[in-house]
Coordinates of C-alpha atoms in Angstrom, one line a residue:
M290 CA 100.7 136.1 123.7
K291 CA 100.1 133.6 126.5
P292 CA 102.6 130.7 127.0
Q293 CA 99.8 128.2 126.3
S294 CA 98.9 130.0 123.0
K295 CA 102.6 130.1 122.1
L296 CA 102.9 126.4 122.8
L297 CA 99.9 125.7 120.6
W298 CA 101.2 127.5 117.6
L299 CA 104.7 126.2 118.1
S300 CA 103.5 122.6 118.2
A301 CA 101.2 123.2 115.2
F302 CA 103.9 124.9 113.0
L303 CA 106.5 122.2 113.9
L304 CA 104.1 119.5 112.9
G305 CA 103.1 121.4 109.8
W306 CA 106.8 121.6 108.8
L307 CA 107.2 117.9 109.5
F308 CA 104.2 117.1 107.4
D309 CA 105.7 119.0 104.5
L310 CA 109.1 117.3 105.1
L311 CA 107.6 113.8 105.2
F312 CA 104.9 114.0 102.4
W313 CA 105.9 116.6 99.8
K314 CA 106.0 114.7 96.5
K315 CA 106.3 111.4 98.5
S316 CA 103.8 108.6 98.4
P317 CA 102.5 107.2 101.7
G318 CA 104.7 104.7 103.4
I319 CA 106.5 104.7 106.7
N320 CA 106.0 108.5 106.7
F321 CA 102.3 108.0 107.5
P322 CA 102.7 106.2 110.9
I323 CA 105.6 108.4 111.8
F324 CA 103.6 111.6 111.3
M325 CA 100.5 110.3 112.9
S326 CA 102.5 109.3 116.0
L327 CA 104.2 112.7 116.1
A328 CA 100.8 114.4 115.8
L329 CA 99.5 112.4 118.7
I330 CA 102.5 113.2 120.8
G331 CA 102.4 116.9 119.9
G332 CA 98.7 117.2 120.6
A333 CA 99.0 115.3 123.9
F334 CA 102.0 117.5 125.0
Y335 CA 100.0 120.7 124.3
L336 CA 96.9 119.4 126.1
L337 CA 98.8 118.0 129.1
A338 CA 100.8 121.2 129.5
G339 CA 97.5 123.0 129.9
G340 CA 96.3 120.5 132.6
L341 CA 93.9 118.8 130.2
R342 CA 94.3 115.2 131.0
P343 CA 92.6 112.5 128.9
A344 CA 89.7 110.5 130.2
R345 CA 90.7 107.0 131.0
K346 CA 88.3 105.4 128.5
S347 CA 89.6 107.6 125.8
L348 CA 93.0 105.9 126.1
W349 CA 91.5 102.6 124.8
L350 CA 91.5 104.3 121.4
L351 CA 95.3 104.1 121.4
A352 CA 95.1 100.3 120.8
P353 CA 93.4 100.5 117.4
F354 CA 95.5 103.5 116.5
A355 CA 98.8 101.7 117.2
F356 CA 97.6 98.5 115.4
F357 CA 96.4 100.1 112.2
A358 CA 99.2 102.6 112.1
L359 CA 101.6 99.7 112.1
M360 CA 99.6 97.9 109.4
T361 CA 99.9 100.9 107.1
C362 CA 103.5 100.0 106.5
L363 CA 103.2 96.2 106.9
R364 CA 100.6 95.6 104.2
R365 CA 100.3 96.5 100.6
E366 CA 97.1 94.6 99.6
P367 CA 94.8 97.5 98.5
L368 CA 91.7 97.1 100.7
T369 CA 93.8 96.2 103.8
A370 CA 96.0 99.2 103.3
F371 CA 93.1 101.5 102.7
L372 CA 91.3 100.4 105.8
A373 CA 94.5 100.6 107.9
H374 CA 94.9 104.2 106.9
A375 CA 91.2 105.0 107.4
F376 CA 91.0 103.5 110.9
T377 CA 94.3 105.1 112.0
L378 CA 92.7 108.5 111.1
L379 CA 89.4 107.5 112.6
S380 CA 91.0 106.5 115.9
L381 CA 92.8 109.9 116.2
A382 CA 89.7 111.8 115.2
L383 CA 87.6 110.0 117.8
L384 CA 90.3 110.5 120.4
A385 CA 90.3 114.3 119.7
A386 CA 86.5 114.3 119.8
T387 CA 86.3 112.6 123.2
W388 CA 89.6 113.5 124.9
L389 CA 88.1 114.9 128.0
G390 CA 84.8 113.1 128.1
G391 CA 85.8 109.6 127.3
R392 CA 82.2 108.5 126.6
W393 CA 82.7 107.3 123.0
M394 CA 81.6 103.8 124.0
Q395 CA 78.2 105.3 124.9
Y396 CA 77.8 107.2 121.6
G397 CA 74.7 106.6 119.5
L398 CA 74.7 107.1 115.7
F399 CA 73.6 110.7 116.2
D400 CA 76.5 111.3 118.6
Y401 CA 79.1 110.0 116.2
T402 CA 77.6 112.1 113.4
A403 CA 77.4 115.2 115.5
H404 CA 80.9 114.9 117.0
F405 CA 82.6 114.3 113.7
F406 CA 80.7 117.2 112.1
T407 CA 81.6 119.5 115.0
L408 CA 85.2 118.4 114.8
S409 CA 85.3 119.2 111.1
M410 CA 83.8 122.6 111.6
N411 CA 86.1 123.5 114.5
V412 CA 89.2 122.5 112.6
L413 CA 88.2 125.1 110.0
F414 CA 87.0 128.0 112.3
L415 CA 88.2 127.4 115.9
P416 CA 91.8 128.7 115.3
L417 CA 90.3 132.0 114.1
T418 CA 88.1 132.4 117.1
F419 CA 91.0 131.5 119.4
L420 CA 93.2 134.2 117.8
E421 CA 90.5 136.7 118.3
R422 CA 89.9 135.6 121.8
T423 CA 93.6 135.9 122.6
R424 CA 93.7 139.4 121.1
K425 CA 90.8 140.5 123.2
E426 CA 92.3 139.0 126.4
L427 CA 95.5 140.9 125.8
A428 CA 93.7 144.1 125.2
E429 CA 91.5 143.8 128.3
S430 CA 94.6 142.9 130.5
G431 CA 96.2 146.1 129.5
Q432 CA 99.4 144.4 128.5
P433 CA 101.4 146.2 125.7
K434 CA 101.4 144.3 122.5
G435 CA 104.7 142.7 121.7
K436 CA 106.5 144.4 118.8
S437 CA 108.0 142.3 116.1
S438 CA 110.6 143.5 113.6
V439 CA 109.7 140.7 111.1
W440 CA 106.5 142.2 109.7
P441 CA 107.9 145.7 109.0
V442 CA 110.8 144.1 107.2
L443 CA 108.4 142.0 105.1
R444 CA 106.2 144.9 104.3
G445 CA 109.3 146.9 103.3
L446 CA 110.4 144.1 101.0
L447 CA 107.0 144.0 99.3
L448 CA 107.1 147.8 98.8
A449 CA 110.7 147.7 97.5
L450 CA 110.2 144.8 95.0
P451 CA 108.2 146.7 92.3
I452 CA 110.4 149.8 92.7
L453 CA 113.6 147.7 92.3
L454 CA 112.1 146.0 89.2
V455 CA 111.4 149.3 87.5
F456 CA 114.9 150.7 88.2
A457 CA 116.6 147.5 87.2
S458 CA 114.8 147.3 83.9
L459 CA 115.7 151.0 83.1
L460 CA 119.4 150.5 84.1
A461 CA 119.6 147.3 82.0
S462 CA 118.3 149.1 79.0
A463 CA 120.8 151.9 79.5
D464 CA 123.9 149.7 79.8
L465 CA 124.5 146.4 78.0
V466 CA 127.2 145.2 80.5
F467 CA 124.9 145.8 83.4
S468 CA 122.2 144.0 81.5
D469 CA 124.4 140.9 80.9
K470 CA 125.4 140.8 84.6
L471 CA 121.8 141.1 85.6
N472 CA 120.8 138.2 83.3
S473 CA 123.6 136.1 84.6
F474 CA 122.5 136.7 88.2
F475 CA 118.9 135.6 87.5
E476 CA 120.0 132.5 85.6
Q477 CA 121.5 131.2 88.8
F478 CA 118.0 130.8 90.2
D479 CA 115.7 127.9 89.3
L480 CA 112.3 129.6 88.9
Q481 CA 110.5 126.3 89.2
R482 CA 112.2 125.5 92.5
I483 CA 111.4 129.0 93.8
L484 CA 107.8 128.4 92.9
E485 CA 107.9 125.0 94.7
Y486 CA 109.4 126.5 97.9
T487 CA 106.9 129.4 97.8
T488 CA 104.0 126.9 97.6
R489 CA 105.4 124.8 100.5
L490 CA 105.9 127.9 102.6
I491 CA 102.2 128.8 102.0
L492 CA 101.0 125.2 102.8
I493 CA 103.0 124.8 106.0
P494 CA 100.9 127.5 107.9
F495 CA 97.8 125.9 106.4
Y496 CA 98.7 122.5 107.8
A497 CA 99.5 124.2 111.1
Y498 CA 96.2 125.9 111.1
L499 CA 94.3 122.6 110.7
L500 CA 96.3 120.9 113.4
A501 CA 95.7 123.8 115.8
G502 CA 92.0 123.3 115.1
V503 CA 92.2 119.7 116.1
F504 CA 94.1 120.4 119.3
L505 CA 91.8 123.3 120.3
H506 CA 88.7 121.0 119.7
A507 CA 90.2 118.3 122.0
G508 CA 90.9 120.9 124.7
E509 CA 87.6 122.8 124.5
H510 CA 84.9 120.7 123.0
S511 CA 85.5 117.1 124.0
R512 CA 83.8 116.9 127.4
D513 CA 80.8 114.8 126.4
E514 CA 78.7 116.4 129.1
K515 CA 75.5 115.4 127.5
L516 CA 74.8 112.8 124.8
I517 CA 72.1 113.1 122.2
G518 CA 69.0 111.1 123.2
E519 CA 70.4 110.3 126.6
E520 CA 67.7 112.0 128.6
K521 CA 64.9 111.7 126.0
P522 CA 64.8 110.1 122.6
V523 CA 65.7 112.2 119.5
M524 CA 62.4 111.2 118.0
A525 CA 59.4 110.2 120.1
P526 CA 57.9 106.9 119.1
F527 CA 54.8 107.5 117.0
L528 CA 54.0 104.3 115.2
G529 CA 51.4 102.0 116.9
F530 CA 52.6 98.6 118.1
T531 CA 49.9 96.8 116.1
E532 CA 51.2 98.2 112.8
T533 CA 54.7 97.3 113.6
G534 CA 53.7 93.8 114.7
V535 CA 51.9 93.2 111.4
V536 CA 55.0 94.4 109.4
L537 CA 57.5 92.3 111.4
G538 CA 55.2 89.3 111.5
S539 CA 54.7 89.4 107.8
V540 CA 58.4 89.7 107.1
A541 CA 59.1 86.8 109.5
L542 CA 56.5 84.6 107.7
L543 CA 58.0 85.5 104.3
F544 CA 61.6 84.7 105.5
L545 CA 60.4 81.4 107.0
S546 CA 58.7 80.3 103.8
F547 CA 61.8 81.2 101.8
V548 CA 64.1 79.3 104.2
I549 CA 61.8 76.2 104.2
I550 CA 61.4 76.1 100.4
Q551 CA 65.1 76.8 99.7
F552 CA 66.4 74.7 102.6
R553 CA 67.8 71.9 100.4
Y554 CA 69.2 74.5 97.9
F555 CA 70.8 76.5 100.8
F556 CA 72.6 73.6 102.4
G557 CA 72.7 70.8 99.9
G558 CA 76.0 72.1 98.6
E559 CA 77.7 70.1 95.9
A560 CA 75.2 67.3 96.1
N561 CA 72.3 69.5 94.9
I562 CA 74.1 71.3 92.0
G563 CA 73.2 68.6 89.6
V564 CA 69.6 68.6 90.9
T565 CA 69.1 72.4 90.5
G566 CA 70.9 72.4 87.1
Y567 CA 73.5 75.1 88.0
T568 CA 77.2 75.0 87.4
Y569 CA 79.5 75.7 90.4
S570 CA 80.0 79.3 89.2
E571 CA 76.3 79.9 88.8
Y572 CA 75.4 78.4 92.1
A573 CA 78.0 80.5 93.9
R574 CA 77.0 83.8 92.3
R575 CA 73.3 83.3 92.1
G576 CA 71.5 85.6 94.6
F577 CA 74.5 86.4 96.8
N578 CA 74.2 90.2 96.4
E579 CA 70.4 90.0 96.9
L580 CA 70.7 87.9 100.1
L581 CA 73.3 90.3 101.4
A582 CA 71.0 93.2 100.7
V583 CA 68.1 91.4 102.5
A584 CA 70.3 91.0 105.5
I585 CA 71.4 94.6 105.7
I586 CA 67.9 96.0 105.0
S587 CA 66.5 93.7 107.7
L588 CA 69.0 95.0 110.2
L589 CA 68.0 98.6 109.4
M590 CA 64.3 97.7 109.6
V591 CA 64.6 96.1 113.0
L592 CA 66.6 99.2 114.3
G593 CA 64.3 101.7 112.6
F594 CA 61.0 100.2 113.9
G595 CA 62.6 99.8 117.3
A596 CA 63.1 103.6 117.4
I597 CA 59.7 104.7 116.2
T598 CA 57.3 102.1 117.7
K599 CA 55.3 102.7 120.8
R600 CA 55.9 99.9 123.3
E601 CA 53.8 100.9 126.3
T602 CA 53.4 97.6 128.1
A603 CA 55.8 94.8 129.1
T604 CA 53.8 92.5 126.8
H605 CA 54.5 94.8 123.8
K606 CA 58.2 94.9 124.6
R607 CA 58.4 91.1 124.8
I608 CA 56.5 90.6 121.6
Y609 CA 58.6 93.1 119.7
S610 CA 61.8 91.5 121.1
G611 CA 60.5 88.0 120.1
L612 CA 59.7 89.1 116.5
S613 CA 63.1 90.8 116.2
V614 CA 64.8 87.7 117.5
I615 CA 62.9 85.5 115.0
I616 CA 63.7 87.8 112.0
V617 CA 67.4 88.1 113.0
A618 CA 67.6 84.3 113.4
Q619 CA 66.2 83.8 109.9
V620 CA 68.5 86.4 108.5
I621 CA 71.5 84.6 110.1
V622 CA 70.3 81.4 108.3
I623 CA 70.4 83.5 105.1
L624 CA 73.8 84.8 105.9
V625 CA 75.0 81.2 106.4
S626 CA 73.7 80.4 102.9
S627 CA 75.5 83.4 101.5
F628 CA 78.7 82.3 103.3
Q629 CA 78.3 78.8 101.8
R630 CA 77.9 80.2 98.3
I631 CA 81.2 82.1 98.7
T632 CA 82.8 79.1 100.1
L633 CA 81.8 77.0 97.1
A634 CA 83.1 79.7 94.8
N635 CA 86.4 79.6 96.6
Y636 CA 86.4 75.8 96.4
W637 CA 85.8 75.7 92.7
H638 CA 87.6 78.8 91.4
G639 CA 90.2 79.3 94.2
Y640 CA 90.7 82.3 96.4
S641 CA 90.6 85.8 95.1
R642 CA 90.3 89.1 96.9
L643 CA 86.7 89.7 95.7
R644 CA 85.7 86.3 97.1
L645 CA 87.7 86.6 100.4
Y646 CA 86.4 90.1 101.3
P647 CA 82.7 89.1 101.5
Q648 CA 83.5 85.9 103.3
V649 CA 85.3 87.7 106.1
F650 CA 82.6 90.5 106.0
L651 CA 79.8 88.0 106.5
V652 CA 81.4 86.6 109.7
W653 CA 81.4 90.1 111.2
L654 CA 78.0 90.9 109.9
G655 CA 76.6 87.8 111.5
A656 CA 78.3 88.8 114.8
L657 CA 76.7 92.2 114.6
F658 CA 73.3 90.6 114.1
V659 CA 73.7 88.5 117.2
T660 CA 74.8 91.6 119.1
V661 CA 71.8 93.5 117.9
V662 CA 69.5 90.7 119.2
L663 CA 71.2 90.8 122.6
L664 CA 71.0 94.6 122.8
E665 CA 67.3 94.4 122.0
I666 CA 66.6 91.8 124.7
I667 CA 68.4 93.8 127.4
R668 CA 67.1 97.1 126.1
R669 CA 70.4 98.7 125.3
E670 CA 69.7 99.6 121.7
R671 CA 71.9 102.7 122.1
F672 CA 75.0 100.6 122.0
F673 CA 74.3 99.5 118.4
A674 CA 76.6 102.3 117.2
L675 CA 79.5 100.9 119.3
A676 CA 78.7 97.4 118.1
A677 CA 78.8 98.5 114.5
L678 CA 82.1 100.4 115.1
L679 CA 83.7 97.3 116.8
A680 CA 82.5 95.1 113.9
S681 CA 84.0 97.4 111.4
L682 CA 87.3 97.4 113.4
G683 CA 87.1 93.6 113.5
F684 CA 86.7 93.3 109.8
A685 CA 89.6 95.6 109.0
A686 CA 91.8 93.9 111.6
S687 CA 90.9 90.5 110.3
L688 CA 92.1 91.4 106.8
S689 CA 95.4 92.7 108.2
L690 CA 96.0 89.6 110.4
L691 CA 94.9 87.1 107.7
N692 CA 97.3 88.7 105.1
V693 CA 94.9 88.3 102.2
D694 CA 97.4 87.9 99.4
A695 CA 99.5 85.4 101.2
L696 CA 96.4 83.4 102.0
I697 CA 95.4 83.4 98.3
V698 CA 98.8 82.0 97.4
R699 CA 98.8 79.2 99.9
H700 CA 95.2 78.1 99.2
N701 CA 95.6 78.2 95.4
V702 CA 98.9 76.3 95.4
L703 CA 97.2 73.6 97.6
R704 CA 94.3 73.4 95.1
A705 CA 96.7 73.0 92.3
V706 CA 98.5 70.1 94.0
L707 CA 95.1 68.5 94.4
G708 CA 94.5 68.8 90.6
R709 CA 92.6 72.1 90.3
H710 CA 93.3 74.8 87.8
F711 CA 96.4 76.9 88.7
N712 CA 96.2 80.5 87.7
V713 CA 99.8 81.8 87.7
T714 CA 98.9 85.2 86.3
H715 CA 96.6 85.8 89.2
L716 CA 99.4 85.1 91.7
A717 CA 101.7 87.4 89.7
M718 CA 99.3 90.3 90.0
L719 CA 99.0 90.2 93.8
S720 CA 100.8 92.8 96.0
S721 CA 104.2 92.4 97.6
D722 CA 102.4 90.8 100.6
A723 CA 102.2 87.6 98.5
V724 CA 106.0 87.3 97.8
P725 CA 107.0 85.7 101.2
A726 CA 104.3 83.0 100.7
L727 CA 105.4 82.5 97.1
V728 CA 109.0 82.1 98.1
D729 CA 108.0 79.6 100.8
E730 CA 106.1 77.5 98.3
F731 CA 108.9 77.8 95.7
Q732 CA 111.4 76.3 98.2
D733 CA 109.2 73.2 98.6
Q734 CA 110.9 70.8 96.3
T735 CA 108.1 68.2 96.7
L736 CA 105.7 70.2 94.5
P737 CA 105.0 68.9 91.0
P738 CA 107.4 70.5 88.4
L739 CA 104.6 72.4 86.5
I740 CA 103.4 74.0 89.7
H741 CA 106.9 74.7 90.9
E742 CA 107.8 76.4 87.7
G743 CA 104.6 78.4 87.7
I744 CA 105.4 79.8 91.1
G745 CA 108.9 80.7 89.8
A746 CA 107.3 82.5 86.9
A747 CA 105.1 84.5 89.3
L748 CA 108.1 85.4 91.4
L749 CA 110.0 86.7 88.3
C750 CA 106.9 88.8 87.4
H751 CA 107.0 90.2 90.9
S752 CA 110.6 91.1 90.6
Y753 CA 109.8 93.1 87.4
S754 CA 106.9 95.0 89.1
L755 CA 109.0 95.6 92.2
E756 CA 111.5 97.5 90.1
D757 CA 108.9 100.2 89.5
S758 CA 107.4 100.0 93.0
L759 CA 110.4 100.4 95.3
P760 CA 110.6 104.0 96.5
A761 CA 113.7 106.0 96.0
D762 CA 113.2 107.8 99.3
W763 CA 113.0 106.3 102.8
R764 CA 109.9 108.3 103.6
S765 CA 107.8 106.3 101.1
S766 CA 109.3 102.9 102.1
N767 CA 107.1 100.1 103.1
L768 CA 108.1 97.0 105.1
S769 CA 106.2 94.7 102.8
L770 CA 108.1 96.0 99.8
S771 CA 111.4 95.9 101.6
R772 CA 110.8 92.3 102.7
A773 CA 109.7 91.2 99.3
D774 CA 112.8 92.9 97.7
G775 CA 115.1 91.0 100.0
L776 CA 113.5 87.6 99.5
L777 CA 113.5 88.1 95.7
E778 CA 117.2 88.9 95.7
Q779 CA 117.8 85.5 97.5
V780 CA 115.6 83.5 95.1
L781 CA 116.5 85.1 91.7
P782 CA 119.7 83.1 91.3
Q783 CA 117.4 80.0 91.1
L784 CA 115.5 81.6 88.2
V785 CA 118.3 82.1 85.8
E786 CA 116.8 79.7 83.3
Y787 CA 113.6 81.6 83.2
R788 CA 113.2 84.2 80.5
R789 CA 111.3 87.5 80.3
I790 CA 109.5 88.1 77.0
G791 CA 108.1 91.6 76.2
K792 CA 107.9 94.6 78.5
G793 CA 105.4 96.6 80.4
G794 CA 101.9 95.2 80.8
A795 CA 102.3 92.7 78.0
S796 CA 105.4 91.0 79.5
R797 CA 105.4 87.3 80.2
V798 CA 107.7 84.7 81.5
R799 CA 108.9 81.5 79.9
T800 CA 109.9 78.8 82.3
R801 CA 112.8 76.3 81.8
G802 CA 110.1 73.8 80.9
G803 CA 108.9 76.0 78.0
E804 CA 105.6 77.1 79.6
E805 CA 104.7 80.8 79.2
Y806 CA 102.8 82.8 81.7
L807 CA 101.5 86.4 81.5
C808 CA 102.5 88.8 84.2
S809 CA 99.2 90.7 84.0
E810 CA 95.9 90.1 82.4

């Protein structure tokens, strides 16, 4: 076997063993960024040893990888944690797909789809073809095959096992003393543990096989010599300009009439709620999902017609760009209306995850719309895929940087001070990301007693839930959980007059003032 081939399998098997060591019966925690970093280092070492240096532009992917890998062990809020894990994996997958070429910034939607599909297929089948290719190269070179004493021993053990079982059962039946000794010998082995170790020994080569597929793809199929649609479009434009103009013009007129008729309703805010007859909750919820759907469908429509419409003259191009700009501008007005509705919901009901997610999402969706208009004007529609990727990264990064649960705590406590409803149970049900903010607010002695005690009740609820959440093993540890645990230990002496009533999901806390708060709904 060639040195490069040996290095491939040595790296892959070592990483496979590390994956088993870090993740077997362990929930994701600090083990995830550790393994992802080691996989990156192992793959880079194999590729660099073979003279396969990465393209300079591919190295930009290390920035989102490092950021989101760190966030996987800094945040516990569900969507933030999910996106951090997903974009860590996506960054590494994209790095493997474009290691040698580095043209990921120029990928279109078809390129991203094709590259990820090819990567998936190569992970499954490329190691097999590599082994076969290595075998043929050795045969053609005339080098004698290396002999190993391991496989004959294993084959001998497999042949001996049934024979030994037959003789052992006969001898045990023939002699009771031998039977007792034999039973005592087997009782020393934990069959469940033997089964576990056998399963792990089977899975480690499987992990190694998949990792070898990733490394081989990066080294052999990541040159990006030709991008889809770079020389000629994937689909030749076939729709006449007049037909497209009628469609876009009609949509623009419809959106304009809707904006004009609803202008006061869009932007009148609190002043118009009494006029329209809606409560705050109804005003905030009414039409939000529909307006968001209008925005997304409009984006797809502009992009779709741009790909299939014939624009044979400069006038056609200018008219199409003008109509696209008008539609996008009107959609941005609709997005502002949607943003205002969510803002009103937050003002009236307070922050929650389901109201913060769309608020942040709308900001990045609006930025994507503006980018689409600019790309259309400068005739760089191909870069829409990159714009969409960057907007997605921006949304995920924003959630991480904002610290959603801590933001909910600070905003809702401030609302309570201003006389709004204070939902203590909601704060008690947040993740450990909320604990530092809760402790900061609890230390503020200027808060009204009722709010101060409500925060204390939420902290005591978190201490109960943390008892079940703290991992027993360092591999599943999370910095958010560790920090929350340390802060709660400091503040618990101040909660000695609070009492826990009930257990499990029905538990609640009674404050020293006699108020009772549920720890979960």
